[in-house]
PDB file of C-alpha atoms and ligand atoms in Angstrom:
ATOM      1  CA  MET A   1      19.032 -18.836  -5.808  1.00 97.00           C
ATOM      2  CA  VAL A   2      19.787 -15.176  -6.512  1.00 98.00           C
ATOM      3  CA  ARG A   3      22.712 -15.227  -4.093  1.00 98.00           C
ATOM      4  CA  ASP A   4      24.194 -18.315  -5.706  1.00 98.00           C
ATOM      5  CA  PHE A   5      23.891 -16.792  -9.189  1.00 98.00           C
ATOM      6  CA  PHE A   6      25.344 -13.398  -8.230  1.00 98.00           C
ATOM      7  CA  SER A   7      28.134 -14.884  -6.151  1.00 98.00           C
ATOM      8  CA  VAL A   8      29.695 -16.687  -9.142  1.00 98.00           C
ATOM      9  CA  SER A   9      28.895 -13.924 -11.675  1.00 98.00           C
ATOM     10  CA  GLY A  10      32.418 -12.475 -11.528  1.00 97.00           C
ATOM     11  CA  VAL A  11      30.983  -8.976 -11.027  1.00 98.00           C
ATOM     12  CA  ARG A  12      32.897  -6.795  -8.528  1.00 97.00           C
ATOM     13  CA  ALA A  13      32.972  -3.093  -7.574  1.00 98.00           C
ATOM     14  CA  ALA A  14      29.910  -2.655  -9.788  1.00 98.00           C
ATOM     15  CA  GLU A  15      27.159  -0.098 -10.020  1.00 98.00           C
ATOM     16  CA  GLY A  16      23.937  -1.941  -9.220  1.00 99.00           C
ATOM     17  CA  ILE A  17      20.287  -0.980  -9.328  1.00 99.00           C
ATOM     18  CA  ASP A  18      17.177  -2.342  -7.641  1.00 99.00           C
ATOM     19  CA  VAL A  19      14.120  -1.060  -9.509  1.00 99.00           C
ATOM     20  CA  GLY A  20      10.907  -0.474  -7.541  1.00 98.00           C
ATOM     21  CA  SER A  21      12.574  -1.209  -4.206  1.00 98.00           C
ATOM     22  CA  GLY A  22       9.458  -0.339  -2.241  1.00 96.00           C
ATOM     23  CA  PRO A  23       9.827  -1.369   1.381  1.00 96.00           C
ATOM     24  CA  ASN A  24      12.175  -4.227   0.600  1.00 97.00           C
ATOM     25  CA  LEU A  25      15.936  -4.427   1.131  1.00 98.00           C
ATOM     26  CA  TYR A  26      16.788  -8.036   0.284  1.00 98.00           C
ATOM     27  CA  PRO A  27      17.325  -7.467  -3.479  1.00 98.00           C
ATOM     28  CA  ALA A  28      19.778  -4.661  -2.630  1.00 98.00           C
ATOM     29  CA  LEU A  29      21.462  -6.802   0.032  1.00 98.00           C
ATOM     30  CA  ALA A  30      21.850  -9.598  -2.542  1.00 98.00           C
ATOM     31  CA  MET A  31      23.940  -7.200  -4.695  1.00 98.00           C
ATOM     32  CA  LEU A  32      25.890  -5.590  -1.839  1.00 98.00           C
ATOM     33  CA  PRO A  33      29.222  -7.491  -1.952  1.00 98.00           C
ATOM     34  CA  LEU A  34      29.405  -7.081  -5.731  1.00 98.00           C
ATOM     35  CA  CYS A  35      28.725  -3.350  -5.804  1.00 98.00           C
ATOM     36  CA  GLU A  36      30.477  -0.078  -5.105  1.00 98.00           C
ATOM     37  CA  THR A  37      27.066   1.625  -5.345  1.00 98.00           C
ATOM     38  CA  VAL A  38      23.534   0.222  -5.225  1.00 98.00           C
ATOM     39  CA  THR A  39      20.819   2.529  -6.544  1.00 99.00           C
ATOM     40  CA  LEU A  40      17.457   2.007  -4.834  1.00 98.00           C
ATOM     41  CA  TYR A  41      15.130   3.299  -7.531  1.00 98.00           C
ATOM     42  CA  GLU A  42      11.551   3.867  -6.412  1.00 98.00           C
ATOM     43  CA  TYR A  43       8.463   5.757  -7.560  1.00 98.00           C
ATOM     44  CA  SER A  44       6.387   6.456  -4.459  1.00 97.00           C
ATOM     45  CA  ASP A  45       7.030   9.262  -1.952  1.00 98.00           C
ATOM     46  CA  SER A  46       6.263   7.096   1.091  1.00 97.00           C
ATOM     47  CA  ASN A  47       8.630   4.313   0.006  1.00 98.00           C
ATOM     48  CA  ILE A  48      11.375   6.854  -0.729  1.00 98.00           C
ATOM     49  CA  GLU A  49      10.979   8.183   2.800  1.00 98.00           C
ATOM     50  CA  TRP A  50      11.100   4.638   4.215  1.00 98.00           C
ATOM     51  CA  LEU A  51      14.236   3.853   2.206  1.00 98.00           C
ATOM     52  CA  HIS A  52      16.013   6.966   3.536  1.00 98.00           C
ATOM     53  CA  GLY A  53      15.287   5.818   7.092  1.00 98.00           C
ATOM     54  CA  GLN A  54      16.443   2.249   6.444  1.00 98.00           C
ATOM     55  CA  LYS A  55      19.601   3.363   4.641  1.00 98.00           C
ATOM     56  CA  GLU A  56      20.863   5.019   7.825  1.00 97.00           C
ATOM     57  CA  HIS A  57      20.413   1.913   9.979  1.00 97.00           C
ATOM     58  CA  TYR A  58      18.273  -0.879   8.609  1.00 98.00           C
ATOM     59  CA  SER A  59      15.954  -2.558  11.074  1.00 98.00           C
ATOM     60  CA  ARG A  60      16.509  -5.927  12.694  1.00 98.00           C
ATOM     61  CA  PRO A  61      14.159  -8.103  10.593  1.00 97.00           C
ATOM     62  CA  TRP A  62      16.600  -7.704   7.686  1.00 98.00           C
ATOM     63  CA  ASP A  63      19.271  -9.539   9.704  1.00 98.00           C
ATOM     64  CA  ALA A  64      17.456 -12.831   9.021  1.00 98.00           C
ATOM     65  CA  PHE A  65      17.715 -12.152   5.270  1.00 98.00           C
ATOM     66  CA  TRP A  66      21.396 -11.290   5.605  1.00 98.00           C
ATOM     67  CA  ASP A  67      21.948 -14.546   7.508  1.00 98.00           C
ATOM     68  CA  VAL A  68      20.687 -16.470   4.463  1.00 98.00           C
ATOM     69  CA  LEU A  69      22.971 -14.480   2.151  1.00 98.00           C
ATOM     70  CA  ALA A  70      25.920 -14.971   4.516  1.00 98.00           C
ATOM     71  CA  GLY A  71      25.716 -18.722   3.875  1.00 98.00           C
ATOM     72  CA  ASP A  72      27.929 -17.855   0.892  1.00 98.00           C
ATOM     73  CA  PRO A  73      31.553 -16.855   1.677  1.00 98.00           C
ATOM     74  CA  LEU A  74      31.421 -13.746  -0.540  1.00 98.00           C
ATOM     75  CA  TYR A  75      28.602 -12.344   1.603  1.00 98.00           C
ATOM     76  CA  GLU A  76      29.995 -13.679   4.863  1.00 98.00           C
ATOM     77  CA  ALA A  77      33.170 -11.668   4.196  1.00 98.00           C
ATOM     78  CA  VAL A  78      31.266  -8.343   4.389  1.00 98.00           C
ATOM     79  CA  PRO A  79      32.250  -7.126   7.866  1.00 96.00           C
ATOM     80  CA  ASP A  80      29.171  -4.988   8.596  1.00 98.00           C
ATOM     81  CA  PRO A  81      26.358  -5.083   5.998  1.00 98.00           C
ATOM     82  CA  ARG A  82      24.457  -2.272   7.789  1.00 98.00           C
ATOM     83  CA  ASP A  83      27.438   0.010   7.468  1.00 98.00           C
ATOM     84  CA  GLU A  84      28.097  -1.044   3.880  1.00 98.00           C
ATOM     85  CA  LEU A  85      24.492  -0.450   2.806  1.00 98.00           C
ATOM     86  CA  ARG A  86      24.632   3.029   4.367  1.00 98.00           C
ATOM     87  CA  ARG A  87      27.858   3.726   2.441  1.00 98.00           C
ATOM     88  CA  ARG A  88      26.878   2.206  -0.901  1.00 98.00           C
ATOM     89  CA  ALA A  89      23.120   2.850  -1.279  1.00 98.00           C
ATOM     90  CA  ARG A  90      21.905   5.730  -3.456  1.00 98.00           C
ATOM     91  CA  ILE A  91      18.188   6.473  -3.266  1.00 98.00           C
ATOM     92  CA  VAL A  92      16.681   7.833  -6.472  1.00 98.00           C
ATOM     93  CA  GLN A  93      13.033   8.646  -7.125  1.00 98.00           C
ATOM     94  CA  GLY A  94      11.732   7.887 -10.603  1.00 98.00           C
ATOM     95  CA  SER A  95       9.653   5.674 -12.840  1.00 98.00           C
ATOM     96  CA  VAL A  96      10.778   2.408 -14.401  1.00 98.00           C
ATOM     97  CA  PHE A  97       9.644   3.898 -17.724  1.00 98.00           C
ATOM     98  CA  GLU A  98      12.206   6.712 -17.455  1.00 98.00           C
ATOM     99  CA  LEU A  99      15.362   4.704 -16.778  1.00 98.00           C
ATOM    100  CA  PRO A 100      18.438   5.598 -18.862  1.00 98.00           C
ATOM    101  CA  GLU A 101      19.774   2.880 -21.176  1.00 98.00           C
ATOM    102  CA  ALA A 102      22.819   0.655 -20.544  1.00 98.00           C
ATOM    103  CA  ARG A 103      23.771   2.425 -17.315  1.00 98.00           C
ATOM    104  CA  TRP A 104      24.142  -0.300 -14.612  1.00 98.00           C
ATOM    105  CA  ASP A 105      26.372  -3.415 -14.271  1.00 98.00           C
ATOM    106  CA  ILE A 106      23.919  -5.590 -12.298  1.00 98.00           C
ATOM    107  CA  GLY A 107      20.234  -5.278 -11.451  1.00 98.00           C
ATOM    108  CA  THR A 108      17.203  -6.623  -9.633  1.00 99.00           C
ATOM    109  CA  MET A 109      13.504  -5.912  -9.988  1.00 98.00           C
ATOM    110  CA  PHE A 110      11.157  -7.758  -7.638  1.00 98.00           C
ATOM    111  CA  PHE A 111       7.376  -7.782  -8.050  1.00 96.00           C
ATOM    112  CA  VAL A 112       7.182  -4.520 -10.010  1.00 97.00           C
ATOM    113  CA  ALA A 113       6.500  -5.054 -13.756  1.00 98.00           C
ATOM    114  CA  GLU A 114       3.344  -7.123 -13.165  1.00 96.00           C
ATOM    115  CA  SER A 115       2.261  -5.060 -10.156  1.00 94.00           C
ATOM    116  CA  LEU A 116       1.972  -1.515 -11.483  1.00 94.00           C
ATOM    117  CA  SER A 117      -0.842  -1.866 -14.015  1.00 93.00           C
ATOM    118  CA  SER A 118      -3.500  -4.259 -15.273  1.00 94.00           C
ATOM    119  CA  ASP A 119      -2.302  -3.804 -18.868  1.00 96.00           C
ATOM    120  CA  LYS A 120      -0.061  -6.546 -20.260  1.00 96.00           C
ATOM    121  CA  ASP A 121       1.631  -4.127 -22.668  1.00 97.00           C
ATOM    122  CA  GLU A 122       2.706  -2.038 -19.676  1.00 97.00           C
ATOM    123  CA  PHE A 123       4.081  -5.176 -18.016  1.00 98.00           C
ATOM    124  CA  ARG A 124       6.196  -5.832 -21.127  1.00 97.00           C
ATOM    125  CA  ALA A 125       7.280  -2.186 -21.368  1.00 98.00           C
ATOM    126  CA  ALA A 126       8.321  -2.108 -17.697  1.00 98.00           C
ATOM    127  CA  LEU A 127      10.320  -5.337 -17.975  1.00 98.00           C
ATOM    128  CA  ASP A 128      11.938  -4.144 -21.230  1.00 98.00           C
ATOM    129  CA  SER A 129      12.881  -0.856 -19.631  1.00 98.00           C
ATOM    130  CA  PHE A 130      14.497  -2.656 -16.673  1.00 98.00           C
ATOM    131  CA  LEU A 131      16.499  -4.918 -18.987  1.00 98.00           C
ATOM    132  CA  ARG A 132      17.565  -1.987 -21.173  1.00 98.00           C
ATOM    133  CA  CYS A 133      18.935  -0.001 -18.230  1.00 98.00           C
ATOM    134  CA  LEU A 134      21.565  -2.716 -17.754  1.00 98.00           C
ATOM    135  CA  LYS A 135      24.800  -2.976 -19.730  1.00 98.00           C
ATOM    136  CA  PRO A 136      25.396  -5.915 -22.092  1.00 98.00           C
ATOM    137  CA  GLY A 137      26.649  -8.885 -20.066  1.00 98.00           C
ATOM    138  CA  ALA A 138      25.116  -7.598 -16.825  1.00 98.00           C
ATOM    139  CA  PRO A 139      23.608 -10.275 -14.576  1.00 98.00           C
ATOM    140  CA  PHE A 140      20.080  -9.629 -13.343  1.00 98.00           C
ATOM    141  CA  ALA A 141      17.357 -11.231 -11.248  1.00 98.00           C
ATOM    142  CA  ALA A 142      13.659 -10.447 -11.402  1.00 98.00           C
ATOM    143  CA  ALA A 143      10.661 -11.815  -9.531  1.00 98.00           C
ATOM    144  CA  PHE A 144       6.969 -11.789 -10.396  1.00 97.00           C
ATOM    145  CA  MET A 145       3.669 -12.751  -8.810  1.00 94.00           C
ATOM    146  CA  GLU A 146       2.056 -15.408 -10.976  1.00 93.00           C
ATOM    147  CA  ASN A 147      -1.565 -14.971 -12.098  1.00 92.00           C
ATOM    148  CA  SER A 148      -2.061 -12.098  -9.706  1.00 92.00           C
ATOM    149  CA  THR A 149      -5.443 -10.412  -9.622  1.00 88.00           C
ATOM    150  CA  GLY A 150      -4.048  -7.432  -7.700  1.00 90.00           C
ATOM    151  CA  TYR A 151      -4.292  -6.705  -4.014  1.00 86.00           C
ATOM    152  CA  ALA A 152      -5.838  -4.261  -1.568  1.00 88.00           C
ATOM    153  CA  VAL A 153      -4.146  -2.173   1.104  1.00 87.00           C
ATOM    154  CA  GLY A 154      -6.894  -0.808   3.307  1.00 91.00           C
ATOM    155  CA  ASP A 155      -9.485   0.638   0.925  1.00 94.00           C
ATOM    156  CA  THR A 156      -7.026   1.084  -1.934  1.00 92.00           C
ATOM    157  CA  ALA A 157      -7.001  -1.491  -4.720  1.00 92.00           C
ATOM    158  CA  PHE A 158      -3.605  -2.071  -6.355  1.00 91.00           C
ATOM    159  CA  PRO A 159      -3.678  -3.512  -9.888  1.00 92.00           C
ATOM    160  CA  ALA A 160      -1.742  -6.433 -11.354  1.00 95.00           C
ATOM    161  CA  VAL A 161      -1.415  -8.259 -14.652  1.00 95.00           C
ATOM    162  CA  ALA A 162      -2.056 -12.005 -14.537  1.00 95.00           C
ATOM    163  CA  ILE A 163       1.182 -13.319 -16.024  1.00 95.00           C
ATOM    164  CA  GLU A 164       2.698 -16.790 -16.223  1.00 96.00           C
ATOM    165  CA  THR A 165       6.155 -18.248 -16.783  1.00 96.00           C
ATOM    166  CA  LYS A 166       5.677 -18.163 -20.567  1.00 97.00           C
ATOM    167  CA  ASP A 167       5.060 -14.371 -20.494  1.00 97.00           C
ATOM    168  CA  VAL A 168       8.300 -13.829 -18.575  1.00 98.00           C
ATOM    169  CA  ALA A 169      10.191 -16.154 -20.934  1.00 97.00           C
ATOM    170  CA  GLN A 170       8.818 -14.333 -23.969  1.00 97.00           C
ATOM    171  CA  CYS A 171       9.908 -10.904 -22.689  1.00 96.00           C
ATOM    172  CA  LEU A 172      13.346 -12.054 -21.559  1.00 97.00           C
ATOM    173  CA  GLY A 173      14.000 -14.045 -24.731  1.00 96.00           C
ATOM    174  CA  SER A 174      14.805 -11.051 -26.907  1.00 92.00           C
ATOM    175  CA  ALA A 175      17.048  -9.261 -24.389  1.00 97.00           C
ATOM    176  CA  ALA A 176      18.807 -11.857 -22.258  1.00 98.00           C
ATOM    177  CA  SER A 177      20.850 -15.033 -22.448  1.00 96.00           C
ATOM    178  CA  SER A 178      21.596 -17.876 -19.999  1.00 96.00           C
ATOM    179  CA  ILE A 179      18.044 -17.431 -18.748  1.00 98.00           C
ATOM    180  CA  HIS A 180      16.748 -19.506 -15.840  1.00 98.00           C
ATOM    181  CA  ILE A 181      13.152 -19.308 -14.748  1.00 98.00           C
ATOM    182  CA  ASP A 182      11.934 -21.009 -11.617  1.00 97.00           C
ATOM    183  CA  ARG A 183       8.361 -21.221 -10.434  1.00 94.00           C
ATOM    184  CA  ILE A 184       8.002 -21.152  -6.674  1.00 90.00           C
ATOM    185  CA  ALA A 185       4.709 -22.833  -5.859  1.00 81.00           C
ATOM    186  CA  MET A 186       2.816 -21.422  -2.887  1.00 76.00           C
ATOM    187  CA  ASP A 187      -0.111 -23.825  -3.154  1.00 71.00           C
ATOM    188  CA  ASP A 188      -0.221 -24.893   0.468  1.00 74.00           C
ATOM    189  CA  LYS A 189       0.948 -21.603   2.036  1.00 75.00           C
ATOM    190  CA  PRO A 190      -0.129 -18.565  -0.020  1.00 74.00           C
ATOM    191  CA  LEU A 191       0.937 -15.153   1.299  1.00 74.00           C
ATOM    192  CA  ARG A 192      -2.479 -13.791   0.346  1.00 76.00           C
ATOM    193  CA  GLU A 193      -5.471 -14.525  -1.879  1.00 77.00           C
ATOM    194  CA  GLY A 194      -5.373 -13.849  -5.605  1.00 79.00           C
ATOM    195  CA  TYR A 195      -2.224 -15.366  -7.063  1.00 84.00           C
ATOM    196  CA  SER A 196      -0.941 -18.854  -7.784  1.00 84.00           C
ATOM    197  CA  GLY A 197       2.787 -18.697  -7.035  1.00 89.00           C
ATOM    198  CA  MET A 198       5.936 -16.712  -7.631  1.00 94.00           C
ATOM    199  CA  ILE A 199       8.251 -16.664 -10.614  1.00 97.00           C
ATOM    200  CA  LEU A 200      11.968 -15.986 -10.278  1.00 98.00           C
ATOM    201  CA  ALA A 201      14.063 -15.321 -13.374  1.00 98.00           C
ATOM    202  CA  TRP A 202      17.768 -14.682 -13.737  1.00 98.00           C
ATOM    203  CA  GLY A 203      20.235 -14.357 -16.584  1.00 98.00           C
ATOM    204  CA  ARG A 204      22.520 -11.931 -18.386  1.00 98.00           C
ATOM    205  CA  ILE A 205      21.815  -9.061 -20.758  1.00 98.00           C
ATOM    206  CA  MET A 206      22.653  -9.830 -24.392  1.00 96.00           C
ATOM    207  CA  GLU A 207      24.631  -7.548 -26.665  1.00 85.00           C
ATOM    208  CA  ARG A 208      21.966  -5.308 -28.235  1.00 76.00           C
ATOM    209  CA  GLY A 209      20.912  -6.406 -31.684  1.00 62.00           C
ATOM    210  CA  LYS A 210      22.158 -10.009 -31.240  1.00 50.00           C
ATOM    211  CA  ASP A 211      20.036 -13.116 -30.631  1.00 47.00           C
TER     212      ASP A 211
HETATM  213  C1  LIG B   1       4.513  -4.809  -5.207  1.00 76.16           C
HETATM  214  S1  LIG B   1       5.659  -3.575  -4.825  1.00 76.16           S
HETATM  215  C2  LIG B   1       7.213  -4.452  -4.760  1.00 76.16           C
HETATM  216  C3  LIG B   1       8.203  -3.761  -3.888  1.00 76.16           C
HETATM  217  C4  LIG B   1       9.517  -4.498  -3.648  1.00 76.16           C
HETATM  218  N1  LIG B   1      10.318  -4.587  -4.849  1.00 76.16           N
HETATM  219  C5  LIG B   1       9.315  -5.865  -3.046  1.00 76.16           C
HETATM  220  O1  LIG B   1       9.848  -6.835  -3.585  1.00 76.16           O
HETATM  221  O2  LIG B   1       8.646  -5.986  -2.031  1.00 76.16           O
HETATM  222  C6  LIG B   1       5.763  -2.647  -6.340  1.00 76.16           C
HETATM  223  C7  LIG B   1       6.704  -1.468  -6.228  1.00 76.16           C
HETATM  224  O3  LIG B   1       6.794  -0.829  -7.500  1.00 76.16           O
HETATM  225  C8  LIG B   1       6.770   0.566  -7.284  1.00 76.16           C
HETATM  226  N2  LIG B   1       6.320   1.207  -8.522  1.00 76.16           N
HETATM  227  C9  LIG B   1       5.051   1.409  -8.962  1.00 76.16           C
HETATM  228  N3  LIG B   1       5.065   2.039 -10.143  1.00 76.16           N
HETATM  229  C10 LIG B   1       6.367   2.238 -10.459  1.00 76.16           C
HETATM  230  C11 LIG B   1       7.033   2.858 -11.545  1.00 76.16           C
HETATM  231  N4  LIG B   1       6.346   3.385 -12.579  1.00 76.16           N
HETATM  232  N5  LIG B   1       8.381   2.895 -11.538  1.00 76.16           N
HETATM  233  C12 LIG B   1       9.094   2.357 -10.521  1.00 76.16           C
HETATM  234  N6  LIG B   1       8.509   1.753  -9.452  1.00 76.16           N
HETATM  235  C13 LIG B   1       7.168   1.706  -9.429  1.00 76.16           C
HETATM  236  C14 LIG B   1       5.807   0.738  -6.126  1.00 76.16           C
HETATM  237  O4  LIG B   1       5.917   1.994  -5.513  1.00 76.16           O
HETATM  238  C15 LIG B   1       6.229  -0.415  -5.241  1.00 76.16           C
HETATM  239  O5  LIG B   1       7.313  -0.069  -4.415  1.00 76.16           O
END
């Protein structure tokens, strides 16, 4: 869905940003043919280190993701995505709350705003900050765990805010237009306990101060 939206967006030679990349390259790969640079913006030291390693030569599991993207001719035309990611990616460490305003032409943020705190106001602030870092007219895609109760990695508990489609719609409503929100049900095959599905949203940033 993200590929199909980006591929007809008309954006080319753009500056893109993926916020909270973590150990995930497919949002960046989804922007690759449209971008001269893709900023991988991440908070944690260990993920920054991982991203530096992957930028040099991303590992083979990502080929399966590229194969899905390459079902669209714009992506298929990229001769060597590994080489292009190495050339175009910029890795920057920072917090979503410190992003500059109206800086990037296209953006993605996957599973970050609802997954960094258990406070709904922080969810809204993080999503607002992501939307504000994009220029008016910029296409974006964002994904969220629905009704997440957080998750554990080893002995460490990671927080989450239990959000639903209406929370995403409410936040996007004041900043974006042409909004699409899709709920991806995971009822029969959940990735883990403690959430009820995934939410994918895409649209374009509105001119500031307009409805
Ligand atoms: C659940 S992971 C999602 C990672 C990746 N986007 C994905 O789709 O798999 C949440 C990510 O947000 C990052 N993060 C946490 N707090 C952040 C902050 N204040 N600013 C930017 N990223 C943050 C974490 O380090 C982690 O990489």
